[in-house]
PDB file of C-alpha atoms in Angstrom:
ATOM      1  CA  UNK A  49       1.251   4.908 -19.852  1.00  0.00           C
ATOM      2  CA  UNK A  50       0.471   1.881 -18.237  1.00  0.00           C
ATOM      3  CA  UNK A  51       2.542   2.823 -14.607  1.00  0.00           C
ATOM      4  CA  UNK A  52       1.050   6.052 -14.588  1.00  0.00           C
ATOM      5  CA  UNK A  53      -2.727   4.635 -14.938  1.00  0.00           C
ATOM      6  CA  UNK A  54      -1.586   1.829 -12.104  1.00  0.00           C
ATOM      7  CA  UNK A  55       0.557   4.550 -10.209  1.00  0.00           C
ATOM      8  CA  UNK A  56      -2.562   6.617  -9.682  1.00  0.00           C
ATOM      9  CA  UNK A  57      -5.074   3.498  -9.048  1.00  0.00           C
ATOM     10  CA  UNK A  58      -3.042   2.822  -5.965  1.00  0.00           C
ATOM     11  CA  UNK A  59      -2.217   6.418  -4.721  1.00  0.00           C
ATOM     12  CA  UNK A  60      -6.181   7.021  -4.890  1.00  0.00           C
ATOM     13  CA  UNK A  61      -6.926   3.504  -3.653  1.00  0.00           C
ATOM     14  CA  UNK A  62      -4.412   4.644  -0.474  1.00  0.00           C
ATOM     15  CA  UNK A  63      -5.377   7.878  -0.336  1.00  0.00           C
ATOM     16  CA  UNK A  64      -9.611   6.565  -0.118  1.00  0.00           C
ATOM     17  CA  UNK A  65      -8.161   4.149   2.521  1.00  0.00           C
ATOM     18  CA  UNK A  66      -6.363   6.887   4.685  1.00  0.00           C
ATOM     19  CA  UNK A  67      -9.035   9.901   4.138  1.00  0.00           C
ATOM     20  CA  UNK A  68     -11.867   7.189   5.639  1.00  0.00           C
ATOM     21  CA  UNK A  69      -9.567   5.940   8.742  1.00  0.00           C
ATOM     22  CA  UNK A  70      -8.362   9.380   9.526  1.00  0.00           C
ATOM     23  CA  UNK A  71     -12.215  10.140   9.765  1.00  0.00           C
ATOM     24  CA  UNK A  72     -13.275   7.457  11.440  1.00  0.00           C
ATOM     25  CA  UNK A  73     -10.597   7.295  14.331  1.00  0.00           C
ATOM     26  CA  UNK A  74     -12.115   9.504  16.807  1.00  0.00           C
ATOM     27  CA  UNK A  75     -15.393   7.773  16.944  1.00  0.00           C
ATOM     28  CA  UNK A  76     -13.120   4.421  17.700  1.00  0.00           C
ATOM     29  CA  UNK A  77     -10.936   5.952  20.844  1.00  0.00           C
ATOM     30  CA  UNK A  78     -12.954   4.637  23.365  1.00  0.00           C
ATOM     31  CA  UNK A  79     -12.278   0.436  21.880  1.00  0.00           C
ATOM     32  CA  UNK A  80      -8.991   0.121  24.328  1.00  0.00           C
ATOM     33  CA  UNK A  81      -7.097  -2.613  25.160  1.00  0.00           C
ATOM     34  CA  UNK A  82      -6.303  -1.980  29.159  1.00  0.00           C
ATOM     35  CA  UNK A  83      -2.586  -0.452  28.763  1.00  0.00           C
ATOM     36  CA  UNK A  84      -2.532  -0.402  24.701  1.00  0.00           C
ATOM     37  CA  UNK A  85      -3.592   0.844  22.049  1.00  0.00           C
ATOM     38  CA  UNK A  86      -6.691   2.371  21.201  1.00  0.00           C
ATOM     39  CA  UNK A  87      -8.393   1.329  17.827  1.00  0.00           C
ATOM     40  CA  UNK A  88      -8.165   4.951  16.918  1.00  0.00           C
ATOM     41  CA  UNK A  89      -5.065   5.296  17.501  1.00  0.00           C
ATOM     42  CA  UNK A  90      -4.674   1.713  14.768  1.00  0.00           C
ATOM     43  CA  UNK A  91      -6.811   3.350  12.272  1.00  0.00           C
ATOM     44  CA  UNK A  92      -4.445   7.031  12.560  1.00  0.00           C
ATOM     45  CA  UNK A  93      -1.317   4.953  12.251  1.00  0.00           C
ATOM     46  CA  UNK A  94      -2.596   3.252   9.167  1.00  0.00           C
ATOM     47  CA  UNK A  95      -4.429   6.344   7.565  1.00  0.00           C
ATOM     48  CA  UNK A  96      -0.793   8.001   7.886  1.00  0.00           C
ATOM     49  CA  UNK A  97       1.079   4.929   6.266  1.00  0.00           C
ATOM     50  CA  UNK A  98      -1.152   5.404   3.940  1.00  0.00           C
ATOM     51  CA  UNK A  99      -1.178   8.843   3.015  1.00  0.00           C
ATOM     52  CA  UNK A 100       2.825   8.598   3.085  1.00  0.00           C
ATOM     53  CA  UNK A 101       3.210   5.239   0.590  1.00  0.00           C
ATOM     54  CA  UNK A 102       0.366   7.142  -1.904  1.00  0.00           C
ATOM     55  CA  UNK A 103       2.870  10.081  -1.998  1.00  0.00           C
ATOM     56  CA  UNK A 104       5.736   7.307  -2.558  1.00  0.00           C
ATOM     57  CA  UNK A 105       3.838   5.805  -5.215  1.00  0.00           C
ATOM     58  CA  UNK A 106       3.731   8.870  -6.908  1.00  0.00           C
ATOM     59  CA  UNK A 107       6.679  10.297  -6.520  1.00  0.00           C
ATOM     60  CA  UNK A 108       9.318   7.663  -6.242  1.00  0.00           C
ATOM     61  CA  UNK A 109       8.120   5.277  -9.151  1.00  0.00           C
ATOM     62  CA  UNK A 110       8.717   8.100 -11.401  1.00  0.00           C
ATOM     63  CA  UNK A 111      11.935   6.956 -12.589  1.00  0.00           C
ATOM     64  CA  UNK A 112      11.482   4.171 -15.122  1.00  0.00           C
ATOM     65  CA  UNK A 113      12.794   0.731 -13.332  1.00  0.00           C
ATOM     66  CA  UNK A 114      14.485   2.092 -10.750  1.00  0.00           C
ATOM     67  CA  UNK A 115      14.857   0.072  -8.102  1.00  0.00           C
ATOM     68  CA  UNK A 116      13.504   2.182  -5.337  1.00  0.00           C
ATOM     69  CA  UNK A 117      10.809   2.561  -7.757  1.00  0.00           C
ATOM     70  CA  UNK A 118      10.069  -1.336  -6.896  1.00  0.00           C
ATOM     71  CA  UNK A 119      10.878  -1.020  -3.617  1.00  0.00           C
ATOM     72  CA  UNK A 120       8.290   1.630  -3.168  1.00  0.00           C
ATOM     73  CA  UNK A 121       5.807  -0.808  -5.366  1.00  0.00           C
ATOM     74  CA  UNK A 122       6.172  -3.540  -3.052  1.00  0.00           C
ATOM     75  CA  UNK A 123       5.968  -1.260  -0.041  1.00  0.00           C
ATOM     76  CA  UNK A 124       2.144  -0.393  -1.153  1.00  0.00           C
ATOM     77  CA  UNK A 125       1.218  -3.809  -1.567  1.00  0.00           C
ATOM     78  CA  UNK A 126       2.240  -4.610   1.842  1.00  0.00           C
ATOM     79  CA  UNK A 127       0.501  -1.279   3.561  1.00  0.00           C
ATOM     80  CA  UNK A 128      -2.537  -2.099   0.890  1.00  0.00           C
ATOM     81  CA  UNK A 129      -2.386  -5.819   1.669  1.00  0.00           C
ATOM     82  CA  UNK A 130      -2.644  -5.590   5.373  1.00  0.00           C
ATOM     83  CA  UNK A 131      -5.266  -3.018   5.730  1.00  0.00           C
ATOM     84  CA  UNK A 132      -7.452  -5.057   3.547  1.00  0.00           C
ATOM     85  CA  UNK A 133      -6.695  -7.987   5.462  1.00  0.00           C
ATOM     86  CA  UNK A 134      -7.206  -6.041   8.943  1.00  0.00           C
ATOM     87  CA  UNK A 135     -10.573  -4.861   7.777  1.00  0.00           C
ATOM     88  CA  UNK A 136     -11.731  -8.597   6.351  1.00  0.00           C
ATOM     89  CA  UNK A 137     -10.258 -10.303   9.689  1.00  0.00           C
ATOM     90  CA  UNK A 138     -12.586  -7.489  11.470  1.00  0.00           C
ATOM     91  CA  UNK A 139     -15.598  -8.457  10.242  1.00  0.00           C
ATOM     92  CA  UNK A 140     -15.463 -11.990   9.732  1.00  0.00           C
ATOM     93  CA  UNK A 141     -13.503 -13.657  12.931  1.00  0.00           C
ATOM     94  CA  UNK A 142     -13.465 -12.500  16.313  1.00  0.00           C
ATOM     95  CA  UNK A 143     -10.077 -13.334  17.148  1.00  0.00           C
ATOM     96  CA  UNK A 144     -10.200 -11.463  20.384  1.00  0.00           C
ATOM     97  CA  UNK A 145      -7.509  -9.010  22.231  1.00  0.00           C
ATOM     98  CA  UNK A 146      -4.043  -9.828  21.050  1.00  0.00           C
ATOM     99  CA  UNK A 147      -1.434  -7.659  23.602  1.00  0.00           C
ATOM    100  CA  UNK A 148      -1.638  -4.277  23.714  1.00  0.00           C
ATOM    101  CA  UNK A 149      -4.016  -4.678  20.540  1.00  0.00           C
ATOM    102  CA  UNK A 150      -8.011  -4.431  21.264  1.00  0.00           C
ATOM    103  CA  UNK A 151     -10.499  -6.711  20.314  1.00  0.00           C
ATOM    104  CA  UNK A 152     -11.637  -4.753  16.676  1.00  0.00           C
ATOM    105  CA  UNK A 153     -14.325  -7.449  15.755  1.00  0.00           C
ATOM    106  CA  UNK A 154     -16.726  -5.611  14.321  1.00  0.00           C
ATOM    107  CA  UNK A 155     -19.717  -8.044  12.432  1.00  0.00           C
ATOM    108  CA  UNK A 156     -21.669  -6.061   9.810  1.00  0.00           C
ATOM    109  CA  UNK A 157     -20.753  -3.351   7.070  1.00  0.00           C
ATOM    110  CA  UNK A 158     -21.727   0.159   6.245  1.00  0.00           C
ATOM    111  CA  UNK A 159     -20.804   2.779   3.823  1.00  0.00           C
ATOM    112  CA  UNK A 160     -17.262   4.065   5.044  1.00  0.00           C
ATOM    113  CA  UNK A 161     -16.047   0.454   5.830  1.00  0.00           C
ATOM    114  CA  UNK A 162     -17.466  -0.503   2.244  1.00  0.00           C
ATOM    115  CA  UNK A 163     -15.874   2.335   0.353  1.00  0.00           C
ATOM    116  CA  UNK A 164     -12.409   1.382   2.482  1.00  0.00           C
ATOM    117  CA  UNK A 165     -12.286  -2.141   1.404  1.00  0.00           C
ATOM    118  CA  UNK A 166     -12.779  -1.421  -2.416  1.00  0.00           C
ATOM    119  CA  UNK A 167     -10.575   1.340  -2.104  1.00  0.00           C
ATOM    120  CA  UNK A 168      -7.785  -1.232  -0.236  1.00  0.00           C
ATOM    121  CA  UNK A 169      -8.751  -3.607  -2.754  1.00  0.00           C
ATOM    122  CA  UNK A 170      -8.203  -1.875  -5.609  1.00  0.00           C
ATOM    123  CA  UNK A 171      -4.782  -0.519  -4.041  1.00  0.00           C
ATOM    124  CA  UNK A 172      -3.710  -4.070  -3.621  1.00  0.00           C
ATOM    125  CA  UNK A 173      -4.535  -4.942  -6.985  1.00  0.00           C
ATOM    126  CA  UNK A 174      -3.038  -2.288  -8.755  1.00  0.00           C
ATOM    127  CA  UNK A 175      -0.049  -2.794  -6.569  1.00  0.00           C
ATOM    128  CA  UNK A 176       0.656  -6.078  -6.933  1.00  0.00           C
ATOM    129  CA  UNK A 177       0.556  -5.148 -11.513  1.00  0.00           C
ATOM    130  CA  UNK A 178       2.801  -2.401 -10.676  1.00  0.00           C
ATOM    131  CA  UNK A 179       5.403  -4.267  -9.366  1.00  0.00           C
ATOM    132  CA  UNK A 180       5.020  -6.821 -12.049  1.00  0.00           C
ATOM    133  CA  UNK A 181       5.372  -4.363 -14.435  1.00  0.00           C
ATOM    134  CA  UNK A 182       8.196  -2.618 -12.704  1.00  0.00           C
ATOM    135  CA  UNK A 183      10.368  -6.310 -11.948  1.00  0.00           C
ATOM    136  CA  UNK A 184       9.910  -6.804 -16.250  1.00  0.00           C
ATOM    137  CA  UNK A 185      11.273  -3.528 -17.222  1.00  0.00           C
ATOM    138  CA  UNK A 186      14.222  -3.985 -14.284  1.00  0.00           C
ATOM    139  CA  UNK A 187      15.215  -7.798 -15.608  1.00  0.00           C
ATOM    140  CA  UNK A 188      15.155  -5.952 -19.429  1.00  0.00           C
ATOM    141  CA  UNK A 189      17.300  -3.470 -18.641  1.00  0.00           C
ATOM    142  CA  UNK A 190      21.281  -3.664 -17.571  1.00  0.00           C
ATOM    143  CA  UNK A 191      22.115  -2.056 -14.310  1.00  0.00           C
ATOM    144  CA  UNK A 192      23.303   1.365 -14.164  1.00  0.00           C
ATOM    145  CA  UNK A 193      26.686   0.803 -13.787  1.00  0.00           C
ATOM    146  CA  UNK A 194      27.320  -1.806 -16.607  1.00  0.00           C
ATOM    147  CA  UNK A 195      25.058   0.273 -19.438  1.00  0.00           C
ATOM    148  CA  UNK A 196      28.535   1.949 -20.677  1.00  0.00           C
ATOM    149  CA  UNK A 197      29.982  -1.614 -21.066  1.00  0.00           C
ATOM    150  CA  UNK A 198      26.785  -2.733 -23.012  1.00  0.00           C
ATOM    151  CA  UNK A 199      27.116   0.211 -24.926  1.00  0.00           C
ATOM    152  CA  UNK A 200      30.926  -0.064 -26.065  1.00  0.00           C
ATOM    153  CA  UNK A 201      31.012  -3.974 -26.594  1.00  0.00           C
ATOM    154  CA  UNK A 202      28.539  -2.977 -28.959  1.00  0.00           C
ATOM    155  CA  UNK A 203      29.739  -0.385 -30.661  1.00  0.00           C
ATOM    156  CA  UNK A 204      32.894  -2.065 -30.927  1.00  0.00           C
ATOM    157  CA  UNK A 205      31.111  -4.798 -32.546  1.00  0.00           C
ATOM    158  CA  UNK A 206      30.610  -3.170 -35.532  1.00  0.00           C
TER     159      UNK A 206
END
């Protein structure tokens, strides 16, 4: 009960996150780096990563402690993680062009960048339990291979 409530916290935290950079990508085309990247073309990449580890999440982490499962986990607090931190580093330091990347500093907040950092942070949070909660039930559990030898040691046993 607990995975699924955490699963779909950060599948709608990531899907919030790549719904309001998908929208918001035209309008930030024209920010371009001479010979790079766009800004839109940053906020498409990350709305897709996005999109694709929220399907992961809910997909993957299905099967109780698998290890993809955890892999997938780990994946969203990385995407979640760094798209929060993008969006915080935006607003608060101008760190200025960085190769083909443009300068993104952007000083003051409004409605769609609000609603994307709740929804990243709430992603990240929810993330970061699920893969606690996935690492527990892997470290209780024998791997697949050895759960026959658990199995007949015991049975032998008695």
């Amino acid at each position: 009960m607990v995975t699924w409530v955490l699963r779909l916290l950060v599948a709608g935290g990531l899907g919030v996150d790549a719904w309001v950079h998908a929208r918001l990508a035209p309008g930030y085309d024209a920010n371009r780096q001479a010979g790079g990247l766009s800004q839109g073309d940053l906020f498409r990449a990350e709305a897709v990563a996005a999109a694709v580890v929220a399907v992961l999440v809910l997909v993957v982490v299905l099967r109780r402690a698998a290890v993809a499962g955890l892999g997938v986990a780990v994946l969203a607090v990385l995407v979640s993680a760094s798209a929060l931190g993008a969006l915080l580093l935006s607003v608060y330091r101008q760190v200025g062009a960085v190769g083909p990347l443009p300068d993104m500093y952007e000083p003051f907040w409004f409605p769609d960048k609000t609603l994307a950092a709740v929804a990243e942070g709430i992603a990240v949070a929810a993330s970061v339990a699920l893969v606690v909660v996935l690492w527990r039930r892997l470290r209780r559990r024998p791997p697949p291979g050895r759960r026959h030898e658990a199995v007949t040691r015991t049975a032998l046993r008695a």
